PDB file of C-alpha atoms in Angstrom:
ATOM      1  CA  UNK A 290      60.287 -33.451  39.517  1.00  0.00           C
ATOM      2  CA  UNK A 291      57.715 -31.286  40.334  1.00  0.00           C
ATOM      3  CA  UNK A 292      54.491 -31.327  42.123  1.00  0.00           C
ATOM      4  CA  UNK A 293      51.056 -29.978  40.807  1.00  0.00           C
ATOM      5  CA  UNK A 294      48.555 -28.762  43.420  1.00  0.00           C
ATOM      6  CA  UNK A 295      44.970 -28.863  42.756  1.00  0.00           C
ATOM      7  CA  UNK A 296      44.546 -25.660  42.381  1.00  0.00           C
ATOM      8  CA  UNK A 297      46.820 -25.494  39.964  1.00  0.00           C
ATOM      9  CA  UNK A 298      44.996 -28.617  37.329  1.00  0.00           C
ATOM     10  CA  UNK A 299      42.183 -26.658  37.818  1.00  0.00           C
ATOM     11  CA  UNK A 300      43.931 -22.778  36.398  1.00  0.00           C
ATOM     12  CA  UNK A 301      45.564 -24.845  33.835  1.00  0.00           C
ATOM     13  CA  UNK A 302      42.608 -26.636  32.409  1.00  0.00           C
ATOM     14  CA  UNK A 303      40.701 -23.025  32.085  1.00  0.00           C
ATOM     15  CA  UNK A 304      43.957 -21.928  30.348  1.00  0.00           C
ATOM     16  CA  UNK A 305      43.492 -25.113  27.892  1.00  0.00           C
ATOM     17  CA  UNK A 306      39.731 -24.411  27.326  1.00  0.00           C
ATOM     18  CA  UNK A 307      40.145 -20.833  26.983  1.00  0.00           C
ATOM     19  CA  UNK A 308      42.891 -21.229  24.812  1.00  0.00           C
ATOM     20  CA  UNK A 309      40.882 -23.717  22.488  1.00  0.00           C
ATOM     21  CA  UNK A 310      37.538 -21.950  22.499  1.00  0.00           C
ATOM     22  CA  UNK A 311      36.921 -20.209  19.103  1.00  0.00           C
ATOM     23  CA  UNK A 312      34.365 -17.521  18.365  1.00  0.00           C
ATOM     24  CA  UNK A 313      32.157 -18.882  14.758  1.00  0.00           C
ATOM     25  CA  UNK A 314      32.011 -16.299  12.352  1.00  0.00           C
ATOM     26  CA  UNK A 315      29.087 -16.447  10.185  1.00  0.00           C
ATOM     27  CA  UNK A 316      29.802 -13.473   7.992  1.00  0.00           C
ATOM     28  CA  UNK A 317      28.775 -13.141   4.061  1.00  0.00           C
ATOM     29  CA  UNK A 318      31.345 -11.650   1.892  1.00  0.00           C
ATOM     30  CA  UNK A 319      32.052 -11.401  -1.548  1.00  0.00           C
ATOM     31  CA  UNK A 320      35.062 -13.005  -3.180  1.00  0.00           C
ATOM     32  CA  UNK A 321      38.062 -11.778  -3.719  1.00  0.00           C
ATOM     33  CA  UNK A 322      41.022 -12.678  -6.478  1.00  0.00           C
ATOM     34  CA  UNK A 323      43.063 -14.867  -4.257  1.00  0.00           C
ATOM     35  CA  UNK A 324      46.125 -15.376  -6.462  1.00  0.00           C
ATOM     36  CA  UNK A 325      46.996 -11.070  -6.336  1.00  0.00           C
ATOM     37  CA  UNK A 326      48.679 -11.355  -9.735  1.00  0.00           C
ATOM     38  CA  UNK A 327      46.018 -11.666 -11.851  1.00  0.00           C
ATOM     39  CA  UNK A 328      44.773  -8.031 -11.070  1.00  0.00           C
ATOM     40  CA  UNK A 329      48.463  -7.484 -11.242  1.00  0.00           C
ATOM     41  CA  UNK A 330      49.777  -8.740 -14.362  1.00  0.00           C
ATOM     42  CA  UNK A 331      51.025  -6.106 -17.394  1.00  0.00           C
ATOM     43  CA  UNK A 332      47.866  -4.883 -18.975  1.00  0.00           C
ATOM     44  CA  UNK A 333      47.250  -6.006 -23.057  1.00  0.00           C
ATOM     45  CA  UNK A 334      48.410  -3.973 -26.372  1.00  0.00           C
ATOM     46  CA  UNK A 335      44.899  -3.222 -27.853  1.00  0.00           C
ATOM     47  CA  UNK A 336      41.703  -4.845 -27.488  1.00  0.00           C
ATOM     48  CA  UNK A 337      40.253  -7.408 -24.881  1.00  0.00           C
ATOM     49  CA  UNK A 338      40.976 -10.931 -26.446  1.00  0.00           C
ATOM     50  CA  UNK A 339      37.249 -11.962 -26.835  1.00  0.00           C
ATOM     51  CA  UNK A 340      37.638 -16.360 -25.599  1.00  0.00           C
ATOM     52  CA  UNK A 341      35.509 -19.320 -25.373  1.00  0.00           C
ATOM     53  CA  UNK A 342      35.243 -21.628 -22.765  1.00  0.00           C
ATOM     54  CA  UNK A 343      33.540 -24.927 -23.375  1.00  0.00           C
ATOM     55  CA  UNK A 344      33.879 -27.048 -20.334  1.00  0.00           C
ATOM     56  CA  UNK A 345      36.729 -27.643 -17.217  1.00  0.00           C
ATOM     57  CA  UNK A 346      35.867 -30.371 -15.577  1.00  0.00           C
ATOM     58  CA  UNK A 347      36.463 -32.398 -12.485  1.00  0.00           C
ATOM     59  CA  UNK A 348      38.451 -35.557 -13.927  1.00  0.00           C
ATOM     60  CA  UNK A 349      39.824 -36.823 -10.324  1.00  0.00           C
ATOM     61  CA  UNK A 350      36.823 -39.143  -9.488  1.00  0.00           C
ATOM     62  CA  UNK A 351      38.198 -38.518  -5.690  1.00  0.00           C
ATOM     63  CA  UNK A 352      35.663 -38.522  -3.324  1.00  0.00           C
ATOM     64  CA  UNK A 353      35.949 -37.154   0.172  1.00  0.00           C
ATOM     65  CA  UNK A 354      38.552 -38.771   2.736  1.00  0.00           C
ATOM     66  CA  UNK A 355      36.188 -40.675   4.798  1.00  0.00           C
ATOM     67  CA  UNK A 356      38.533 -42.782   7.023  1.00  0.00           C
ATOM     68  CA  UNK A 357      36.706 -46.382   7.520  1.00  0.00           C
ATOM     69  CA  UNK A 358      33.965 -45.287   5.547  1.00  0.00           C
ATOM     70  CA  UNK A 359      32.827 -44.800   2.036  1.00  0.00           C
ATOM     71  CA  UNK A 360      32.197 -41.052   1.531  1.00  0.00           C
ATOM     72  CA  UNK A 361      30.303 -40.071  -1.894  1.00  0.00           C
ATOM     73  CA  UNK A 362      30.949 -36.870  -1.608  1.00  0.00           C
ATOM     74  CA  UNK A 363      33.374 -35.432  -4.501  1.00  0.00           C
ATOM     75  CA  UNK A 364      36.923 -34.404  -2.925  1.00  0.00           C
ATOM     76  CA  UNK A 365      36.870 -31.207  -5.405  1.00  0.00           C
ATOM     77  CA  UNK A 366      34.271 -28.553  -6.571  1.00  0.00           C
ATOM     78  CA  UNK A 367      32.008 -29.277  -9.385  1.00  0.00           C
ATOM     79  CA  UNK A 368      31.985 -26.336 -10.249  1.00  0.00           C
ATOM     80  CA  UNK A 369      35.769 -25.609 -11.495  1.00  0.00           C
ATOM     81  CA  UNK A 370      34.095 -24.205 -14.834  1.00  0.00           C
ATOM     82  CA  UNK A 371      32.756 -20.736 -13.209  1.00  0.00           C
ATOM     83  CA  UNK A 372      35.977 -20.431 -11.686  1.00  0.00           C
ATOM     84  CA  UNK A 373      37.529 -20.148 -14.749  1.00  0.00           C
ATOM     85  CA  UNK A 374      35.140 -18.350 -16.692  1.00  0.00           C
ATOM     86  CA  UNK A 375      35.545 -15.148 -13.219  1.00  0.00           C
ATOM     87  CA  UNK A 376      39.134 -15.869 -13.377  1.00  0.00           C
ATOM     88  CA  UNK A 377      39.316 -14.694 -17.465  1.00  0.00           C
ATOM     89  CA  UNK A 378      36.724 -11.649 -16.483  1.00  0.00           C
ATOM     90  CA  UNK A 379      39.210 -10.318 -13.641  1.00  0.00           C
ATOM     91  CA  UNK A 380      42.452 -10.666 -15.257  1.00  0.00           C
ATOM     92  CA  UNK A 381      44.153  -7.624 -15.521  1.00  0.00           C
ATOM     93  CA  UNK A 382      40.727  -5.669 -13.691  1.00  0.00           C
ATOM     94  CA  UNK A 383      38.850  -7.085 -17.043  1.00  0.00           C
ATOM     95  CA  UNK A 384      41.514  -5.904 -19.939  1.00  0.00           C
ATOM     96  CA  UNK A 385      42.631  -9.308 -20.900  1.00  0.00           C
ATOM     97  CA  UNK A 386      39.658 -11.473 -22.121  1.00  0.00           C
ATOM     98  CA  UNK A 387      36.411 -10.971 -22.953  1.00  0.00           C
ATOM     99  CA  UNK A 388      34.562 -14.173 -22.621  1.00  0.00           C
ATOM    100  CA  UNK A 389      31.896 -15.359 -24.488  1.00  0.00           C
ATOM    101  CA  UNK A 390      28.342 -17.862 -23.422  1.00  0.00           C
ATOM    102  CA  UNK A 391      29.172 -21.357 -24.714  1.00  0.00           C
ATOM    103  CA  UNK A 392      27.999 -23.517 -21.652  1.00  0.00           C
ATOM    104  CA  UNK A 393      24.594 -22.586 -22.297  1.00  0.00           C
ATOM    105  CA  UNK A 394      24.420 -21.625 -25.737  1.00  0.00           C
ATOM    106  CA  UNK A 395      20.921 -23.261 -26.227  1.00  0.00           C
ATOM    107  CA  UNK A 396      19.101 -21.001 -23.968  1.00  0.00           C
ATOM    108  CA  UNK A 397      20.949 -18.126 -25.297  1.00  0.00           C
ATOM    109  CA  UNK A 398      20.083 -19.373 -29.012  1.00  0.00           C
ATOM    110  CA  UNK A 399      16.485 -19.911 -27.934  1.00  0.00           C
ATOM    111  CA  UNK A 400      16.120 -16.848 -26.035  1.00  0.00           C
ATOM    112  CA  UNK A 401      16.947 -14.232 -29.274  1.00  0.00           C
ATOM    113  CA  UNK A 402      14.484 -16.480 -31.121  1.00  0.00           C
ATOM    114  CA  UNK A 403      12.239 -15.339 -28.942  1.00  0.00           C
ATOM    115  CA  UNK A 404      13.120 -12.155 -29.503  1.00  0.00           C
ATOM    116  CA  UNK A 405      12.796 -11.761 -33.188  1.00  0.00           C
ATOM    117  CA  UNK A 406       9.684 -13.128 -33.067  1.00  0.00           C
ATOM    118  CA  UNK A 407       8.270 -10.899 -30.665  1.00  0.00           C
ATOM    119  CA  UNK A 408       9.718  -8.028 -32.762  1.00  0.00           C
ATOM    120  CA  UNK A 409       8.194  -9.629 -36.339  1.00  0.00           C
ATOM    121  CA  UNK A 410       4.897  -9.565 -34.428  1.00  0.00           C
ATOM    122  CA  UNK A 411       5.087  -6.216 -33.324  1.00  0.00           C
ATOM    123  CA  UNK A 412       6.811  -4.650 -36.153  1.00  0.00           C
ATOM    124  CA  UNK A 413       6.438  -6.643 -38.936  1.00  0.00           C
ATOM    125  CA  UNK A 414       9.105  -6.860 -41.887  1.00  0.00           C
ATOM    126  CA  UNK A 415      10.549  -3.918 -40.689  1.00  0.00           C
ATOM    127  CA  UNK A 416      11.401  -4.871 -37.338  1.00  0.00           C
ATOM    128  CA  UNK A 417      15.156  -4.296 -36.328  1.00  0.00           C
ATOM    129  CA  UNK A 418      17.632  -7.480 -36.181  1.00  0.00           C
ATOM    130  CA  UNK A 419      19.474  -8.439 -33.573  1.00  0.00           C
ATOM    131  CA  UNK A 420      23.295  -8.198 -33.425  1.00  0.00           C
ATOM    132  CA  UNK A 421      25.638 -10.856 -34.471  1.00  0.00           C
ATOM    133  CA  UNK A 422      26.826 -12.974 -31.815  1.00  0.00           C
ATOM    134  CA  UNK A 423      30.608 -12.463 -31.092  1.00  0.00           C
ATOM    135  CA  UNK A 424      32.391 -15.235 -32.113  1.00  0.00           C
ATOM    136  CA  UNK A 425      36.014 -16.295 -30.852  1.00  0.00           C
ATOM    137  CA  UNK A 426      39.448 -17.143 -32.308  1.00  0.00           C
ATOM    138  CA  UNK A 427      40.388 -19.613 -29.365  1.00  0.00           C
ATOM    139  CA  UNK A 428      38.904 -21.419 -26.314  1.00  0.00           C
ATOM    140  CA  UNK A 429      39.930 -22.637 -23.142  1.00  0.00           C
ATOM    141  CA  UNK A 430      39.846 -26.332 -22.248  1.00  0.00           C
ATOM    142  CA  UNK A 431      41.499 -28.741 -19.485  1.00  0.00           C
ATOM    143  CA  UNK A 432      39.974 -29.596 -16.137  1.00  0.00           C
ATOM    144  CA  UNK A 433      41.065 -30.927 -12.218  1.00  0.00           C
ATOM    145  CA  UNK A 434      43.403 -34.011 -13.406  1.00  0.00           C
ATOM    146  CA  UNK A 435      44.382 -34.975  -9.757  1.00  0.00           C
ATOM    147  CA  UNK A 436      43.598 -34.538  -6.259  1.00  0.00           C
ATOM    148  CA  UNK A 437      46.108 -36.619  -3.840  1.00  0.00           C
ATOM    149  CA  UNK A 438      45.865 -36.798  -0.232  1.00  0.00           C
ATOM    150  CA  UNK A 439      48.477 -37.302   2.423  1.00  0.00           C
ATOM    151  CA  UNK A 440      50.995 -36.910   0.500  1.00  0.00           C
ATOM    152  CA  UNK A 441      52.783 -35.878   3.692  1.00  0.00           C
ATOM    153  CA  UNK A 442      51.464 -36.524   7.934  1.00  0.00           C
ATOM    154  CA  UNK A 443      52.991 -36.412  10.527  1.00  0.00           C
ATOM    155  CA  UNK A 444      53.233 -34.622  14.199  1.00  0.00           C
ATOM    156  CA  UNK A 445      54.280 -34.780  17.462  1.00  0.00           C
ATOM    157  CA  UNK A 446      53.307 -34.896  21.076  1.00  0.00           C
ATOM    158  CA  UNK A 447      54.244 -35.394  24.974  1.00  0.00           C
ATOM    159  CA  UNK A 448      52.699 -36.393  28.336  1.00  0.00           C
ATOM    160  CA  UNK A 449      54.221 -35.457  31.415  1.00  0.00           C
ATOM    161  CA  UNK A 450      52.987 -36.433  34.944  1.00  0.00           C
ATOM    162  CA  UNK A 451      49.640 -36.830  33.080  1.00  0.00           C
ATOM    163  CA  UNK A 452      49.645 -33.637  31.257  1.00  0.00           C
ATOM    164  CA  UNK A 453      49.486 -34.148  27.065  1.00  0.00           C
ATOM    165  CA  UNK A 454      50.424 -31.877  24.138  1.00  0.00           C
ATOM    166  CA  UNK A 455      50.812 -32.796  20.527  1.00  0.00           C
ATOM    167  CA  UNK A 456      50.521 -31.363  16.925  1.00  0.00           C
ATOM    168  CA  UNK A 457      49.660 -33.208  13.488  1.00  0.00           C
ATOM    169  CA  UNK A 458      49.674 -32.121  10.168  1.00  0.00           C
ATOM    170  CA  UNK A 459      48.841 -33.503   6.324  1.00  0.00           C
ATOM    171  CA  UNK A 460      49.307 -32.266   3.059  1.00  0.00           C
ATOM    172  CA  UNK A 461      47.006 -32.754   0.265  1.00  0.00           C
ATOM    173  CA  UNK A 462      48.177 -31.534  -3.590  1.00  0.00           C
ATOM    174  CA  UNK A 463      45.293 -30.298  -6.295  1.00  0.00           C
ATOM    175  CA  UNK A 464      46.604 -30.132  -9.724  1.00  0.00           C
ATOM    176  CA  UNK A 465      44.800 -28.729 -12.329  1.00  0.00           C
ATOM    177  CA  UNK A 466      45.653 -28.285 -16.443  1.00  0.00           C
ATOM    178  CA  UNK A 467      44.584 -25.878 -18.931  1.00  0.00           C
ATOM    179  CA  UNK A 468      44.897 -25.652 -22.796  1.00  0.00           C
ATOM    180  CA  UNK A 469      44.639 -22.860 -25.164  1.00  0.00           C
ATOM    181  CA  UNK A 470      42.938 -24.608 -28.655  1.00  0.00           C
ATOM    182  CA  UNK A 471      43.166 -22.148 -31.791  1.00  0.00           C
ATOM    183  CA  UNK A 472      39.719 -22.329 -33.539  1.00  0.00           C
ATOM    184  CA  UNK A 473      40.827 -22.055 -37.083  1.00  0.00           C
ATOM    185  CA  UNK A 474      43.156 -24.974 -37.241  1.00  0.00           C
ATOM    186  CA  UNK A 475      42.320 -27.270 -34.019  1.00  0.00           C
ATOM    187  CA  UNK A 476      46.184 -26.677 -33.121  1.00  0.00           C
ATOM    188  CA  UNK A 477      46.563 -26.536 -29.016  1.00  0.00           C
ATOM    189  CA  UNK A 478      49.192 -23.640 -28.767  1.00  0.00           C
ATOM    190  CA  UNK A 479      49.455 -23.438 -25.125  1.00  0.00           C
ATOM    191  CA  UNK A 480      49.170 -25.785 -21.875  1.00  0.00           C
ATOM    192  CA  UNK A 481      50.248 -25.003 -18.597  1.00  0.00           C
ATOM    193  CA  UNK A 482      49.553 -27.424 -15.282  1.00  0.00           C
ATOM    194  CA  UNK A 483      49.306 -25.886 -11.848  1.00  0.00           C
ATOM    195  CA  UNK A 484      50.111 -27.960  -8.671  1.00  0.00           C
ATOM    196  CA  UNK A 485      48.000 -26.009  -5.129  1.00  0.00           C
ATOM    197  CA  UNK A 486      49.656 -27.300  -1.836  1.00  0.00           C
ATOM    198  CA  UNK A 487      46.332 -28.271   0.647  1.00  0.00           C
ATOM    199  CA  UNK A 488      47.535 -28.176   4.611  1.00  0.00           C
ATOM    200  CA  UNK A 489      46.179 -29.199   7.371  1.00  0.00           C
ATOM    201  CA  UNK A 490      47.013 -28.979  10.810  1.00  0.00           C
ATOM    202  CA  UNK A 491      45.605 -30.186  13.933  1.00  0.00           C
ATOM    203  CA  UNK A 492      46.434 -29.141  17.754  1.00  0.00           C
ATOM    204  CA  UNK A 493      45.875 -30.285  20.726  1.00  0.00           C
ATOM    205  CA  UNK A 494      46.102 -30.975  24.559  1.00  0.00           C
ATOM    206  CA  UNK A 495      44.586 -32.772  27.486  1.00  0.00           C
ATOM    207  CA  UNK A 496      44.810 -33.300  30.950  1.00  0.00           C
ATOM    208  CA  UNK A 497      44.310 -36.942  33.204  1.00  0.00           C
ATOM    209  CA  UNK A 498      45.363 -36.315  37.372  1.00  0.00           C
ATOM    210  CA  UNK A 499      44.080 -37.658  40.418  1.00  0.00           C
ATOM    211  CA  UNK A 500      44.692 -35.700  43.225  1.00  0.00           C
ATOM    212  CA  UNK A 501      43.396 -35.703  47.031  1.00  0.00           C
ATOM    213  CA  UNK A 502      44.680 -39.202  47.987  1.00  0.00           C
ATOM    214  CA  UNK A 503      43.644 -40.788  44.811  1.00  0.00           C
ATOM    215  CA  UNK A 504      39.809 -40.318  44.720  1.00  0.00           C
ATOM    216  CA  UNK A 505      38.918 -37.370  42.817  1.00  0.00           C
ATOM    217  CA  UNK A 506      39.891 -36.789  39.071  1.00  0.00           C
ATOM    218  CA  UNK A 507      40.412 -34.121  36.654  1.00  0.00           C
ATOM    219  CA  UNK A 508      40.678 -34.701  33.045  1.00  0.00           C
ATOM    220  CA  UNK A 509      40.394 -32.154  30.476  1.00  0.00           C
ATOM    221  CA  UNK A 510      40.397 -31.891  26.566  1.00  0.00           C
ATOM    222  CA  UNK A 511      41.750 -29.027  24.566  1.00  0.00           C
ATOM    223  CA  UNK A 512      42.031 -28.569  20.799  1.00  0.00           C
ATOM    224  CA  UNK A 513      41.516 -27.342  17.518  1.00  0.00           C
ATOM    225  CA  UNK A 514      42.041 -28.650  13.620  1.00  0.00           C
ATOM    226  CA  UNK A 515      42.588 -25.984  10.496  1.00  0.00           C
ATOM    227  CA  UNK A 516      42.112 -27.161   7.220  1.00  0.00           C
ATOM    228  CA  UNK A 517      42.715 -25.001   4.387  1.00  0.00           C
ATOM    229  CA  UNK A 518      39.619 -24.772   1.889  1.00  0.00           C
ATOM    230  CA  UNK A 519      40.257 -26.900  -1.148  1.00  0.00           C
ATOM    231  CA  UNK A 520      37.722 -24.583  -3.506  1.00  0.00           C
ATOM    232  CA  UNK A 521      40.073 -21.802  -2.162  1.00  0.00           C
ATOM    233  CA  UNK A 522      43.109 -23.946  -3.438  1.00  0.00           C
ATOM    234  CA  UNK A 523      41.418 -25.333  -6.623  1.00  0.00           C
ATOM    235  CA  UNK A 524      40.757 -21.370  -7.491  1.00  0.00           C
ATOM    236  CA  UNK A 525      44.508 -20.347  -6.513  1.00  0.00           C
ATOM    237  CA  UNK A 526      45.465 -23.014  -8.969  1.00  0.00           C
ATOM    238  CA  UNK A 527      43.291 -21.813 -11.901  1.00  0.00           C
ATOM    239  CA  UNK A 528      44.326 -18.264 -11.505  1.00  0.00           C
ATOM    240  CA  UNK A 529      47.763 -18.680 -11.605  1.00  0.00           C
ATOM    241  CA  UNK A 530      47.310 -21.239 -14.527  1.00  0.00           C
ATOM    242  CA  UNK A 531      45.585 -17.809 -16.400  1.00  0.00           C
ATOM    243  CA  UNK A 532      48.565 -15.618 -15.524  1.00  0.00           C
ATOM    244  CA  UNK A 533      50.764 -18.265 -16.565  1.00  0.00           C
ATOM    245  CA  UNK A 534      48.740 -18.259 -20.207  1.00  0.00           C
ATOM    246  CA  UNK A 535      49.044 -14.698 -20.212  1.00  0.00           C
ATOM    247  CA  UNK A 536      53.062 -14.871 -20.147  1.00  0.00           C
ATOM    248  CA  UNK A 537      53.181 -18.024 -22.473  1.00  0.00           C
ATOM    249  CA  UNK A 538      51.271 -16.204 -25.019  1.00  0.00           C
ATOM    250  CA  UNK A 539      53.202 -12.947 -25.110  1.00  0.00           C
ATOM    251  CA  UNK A 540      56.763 -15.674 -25.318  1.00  0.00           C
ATOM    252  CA  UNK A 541      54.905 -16.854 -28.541  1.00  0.00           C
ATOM    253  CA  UNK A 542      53.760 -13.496 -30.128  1.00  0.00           C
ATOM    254  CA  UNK A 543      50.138 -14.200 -29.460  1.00  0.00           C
ATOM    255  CA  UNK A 544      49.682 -11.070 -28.330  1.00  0.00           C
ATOM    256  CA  UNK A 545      51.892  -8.298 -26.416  1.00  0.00           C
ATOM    257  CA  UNK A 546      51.947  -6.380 -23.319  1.00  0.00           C
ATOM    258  CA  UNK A 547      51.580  -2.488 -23.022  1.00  0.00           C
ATOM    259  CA  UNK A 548      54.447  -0.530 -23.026  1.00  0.00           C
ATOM    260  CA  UNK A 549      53.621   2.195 -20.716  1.00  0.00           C
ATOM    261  CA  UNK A 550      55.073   5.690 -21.914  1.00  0.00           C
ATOM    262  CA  UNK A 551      57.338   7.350 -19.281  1.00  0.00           C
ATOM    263  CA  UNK A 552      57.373  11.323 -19.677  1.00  0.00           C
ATOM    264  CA  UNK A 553      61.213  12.205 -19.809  1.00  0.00           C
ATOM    265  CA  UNK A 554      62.106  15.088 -17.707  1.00  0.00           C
ATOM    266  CA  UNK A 555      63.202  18.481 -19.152  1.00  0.00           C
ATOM    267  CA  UNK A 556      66.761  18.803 -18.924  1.00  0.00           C
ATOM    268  CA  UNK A 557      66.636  22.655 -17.319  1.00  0.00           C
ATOM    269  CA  UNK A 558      69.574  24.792 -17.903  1.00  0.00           C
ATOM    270  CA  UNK A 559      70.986  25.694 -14.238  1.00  0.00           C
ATOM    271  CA  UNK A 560      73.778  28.174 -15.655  1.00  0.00           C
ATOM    272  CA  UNK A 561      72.752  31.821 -14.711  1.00  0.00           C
ATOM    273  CA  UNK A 562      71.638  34.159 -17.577  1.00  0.00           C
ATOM    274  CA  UNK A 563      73.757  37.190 -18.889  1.00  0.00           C
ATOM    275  CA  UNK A 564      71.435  39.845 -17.402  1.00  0.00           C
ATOM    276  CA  UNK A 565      71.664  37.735 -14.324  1.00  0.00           C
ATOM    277  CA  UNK A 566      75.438  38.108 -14.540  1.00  0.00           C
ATOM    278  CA  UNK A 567      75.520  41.547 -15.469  1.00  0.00           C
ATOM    279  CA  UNK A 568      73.525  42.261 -12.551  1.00  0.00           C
ATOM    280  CA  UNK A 569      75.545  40.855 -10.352  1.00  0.00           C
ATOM    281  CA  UNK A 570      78.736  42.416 -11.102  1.00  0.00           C
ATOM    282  CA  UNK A 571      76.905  46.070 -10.821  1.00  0.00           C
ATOM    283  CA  UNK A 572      75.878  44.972  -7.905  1.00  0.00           C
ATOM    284  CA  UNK A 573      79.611  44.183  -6.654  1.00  0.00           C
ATOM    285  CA  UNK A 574      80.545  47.345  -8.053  1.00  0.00           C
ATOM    286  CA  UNK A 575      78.352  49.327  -6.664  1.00  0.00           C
ATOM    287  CA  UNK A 576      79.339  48.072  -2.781  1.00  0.00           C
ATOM    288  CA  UNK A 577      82.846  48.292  -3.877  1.00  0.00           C
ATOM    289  CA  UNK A 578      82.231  51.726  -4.568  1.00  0.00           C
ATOM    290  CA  UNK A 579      80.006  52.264  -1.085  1.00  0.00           C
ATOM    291  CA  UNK A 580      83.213  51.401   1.067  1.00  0.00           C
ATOM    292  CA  UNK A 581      85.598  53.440  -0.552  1.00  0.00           C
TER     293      UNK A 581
END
């Protein structure tokens, strides 16, 4: 057993404040790839594969833990769809895919209307045309299929002479699917599912003494919770589900990776040459005949 002084409550609950305090960081950033190998991953043999996307959708219907309450907030991004649309753009630093405006093809439509009537107006019959619209040989479907929470809690704690530590975690899963769809016959060539781990821990520590013959009190509360983001999970998931498409495709011929050329180094001849040899052996000579 051991005794705790007053003065000693009082260090050790600045120690558990000081330890819990946290500085909020309000920065702005931009985005980053967060699954590395998808700037990483063997660059294409030719072209950019130009790709639809039509929709990827959140088809959970989770909404937000709430504990004893109804929450009607969704438990996953709405908006999975841009995700996947940046995730095709930075594969392979923008060599893989080129991706081409289907969510909003009716503004797009409506817009070069616009145009070519402004142009007829102003130029008549002999105003220039627009460009074809790029058109492509596959698109991109799937969505979120599943968001499940708690899948694993648990922690652990201790109190001592009125002094309290513990630790808790949970672990949430986000799974997401996607499907490659060839245009000409309807066929889906490719699907891959991704499963994202979600943890979340929690931390911390209190303190409940009396001291000086039982009338005055201390108590003292001391934590902190970390929850990993689930949009950062969500786009984790769909990134790796686009490398994994990558590799699928190049199994099935699809399409192939660059072989990079290595430049073979000349094989040098090392043996000396016969004026170097002649040389030398006038040069022997020549001290041989020095000494004598």
């Amino acid at each position: 057993m051991f005794y705790l002084g007053p003065l000693s409550v009082i260090l050790l609950s600045f120690i558990l404040v000081g330890c819990a305090s946290t500085t909020a960081k309000f920065d702005v950033r931009t985005q980053k790839v967060a699954y590395k190998d998808l700037v990483n991953v063997k660059l294409p043999k030719g072209d950019p594969i130009i790709i639809a996307v039509y929709d990827f959708l959140d088809m959970t219907g989770q909404k937000k833990p709430g504990g004893s309450f109804a929450s009607m907030s969704t438990a996953v991004t709405q908006g999975s769809y841009q995700i996947l649309i940046k995730s095709l753009q930075d594969a392979g630093n923008g060599k893989w895919f080129r991706v081409v405006e289907r969510s909003s093809l009716a503004s797009l439509l409506q817009e070069r209307k616009l145009i070519r009537t402004t142009r007829q107006l102003s130029e008549g019959e002999n105003a220039e045309p627009l460009p074809a619209l790029l058109f492509a040989g596959a698109y991109i479907t799937g969505g979120i299929i599943g968001y499940d929470s708690d899948i694993k809690s648990g922690g652990f704690g201790a109190r001592v002479l009125g002094i309290q530590a513990n630790k808790q975690y949970r672990q949430d899963i986000v799974t997401i699917i996607l499907r490659l769809v060839n245009v000409q016959t309807g066929e889906v060539v490719m699907t891959t599912t991704v499963e994202k781990t979600i943890f979340s821990t929690s931390t911390g520590s209190d303190i409940f003494k009396y001291f000086d013959t039982d009338t005055m009190l201390v108590e003292v509360e001391a934590g902190f919770a970390r929850n990993e983001p689930v949009t950062l999970a969500v786009r984790k998931a769909i990134e790796k589900g686009v490398v994994d498409l990558i590799h699928l495709g190049a199994k099935k011929e699809l399409w192939e990776f660059d072989v990079e050329e290595r430049e073979i180094p000349e094989i040098k001849d090392y043996m000396p040459s016969e004026t170097k040899v002649h040389a030398d052996i006038e040069t022997k000579a020549e001290e041989v005949t020095n000494e004598n």
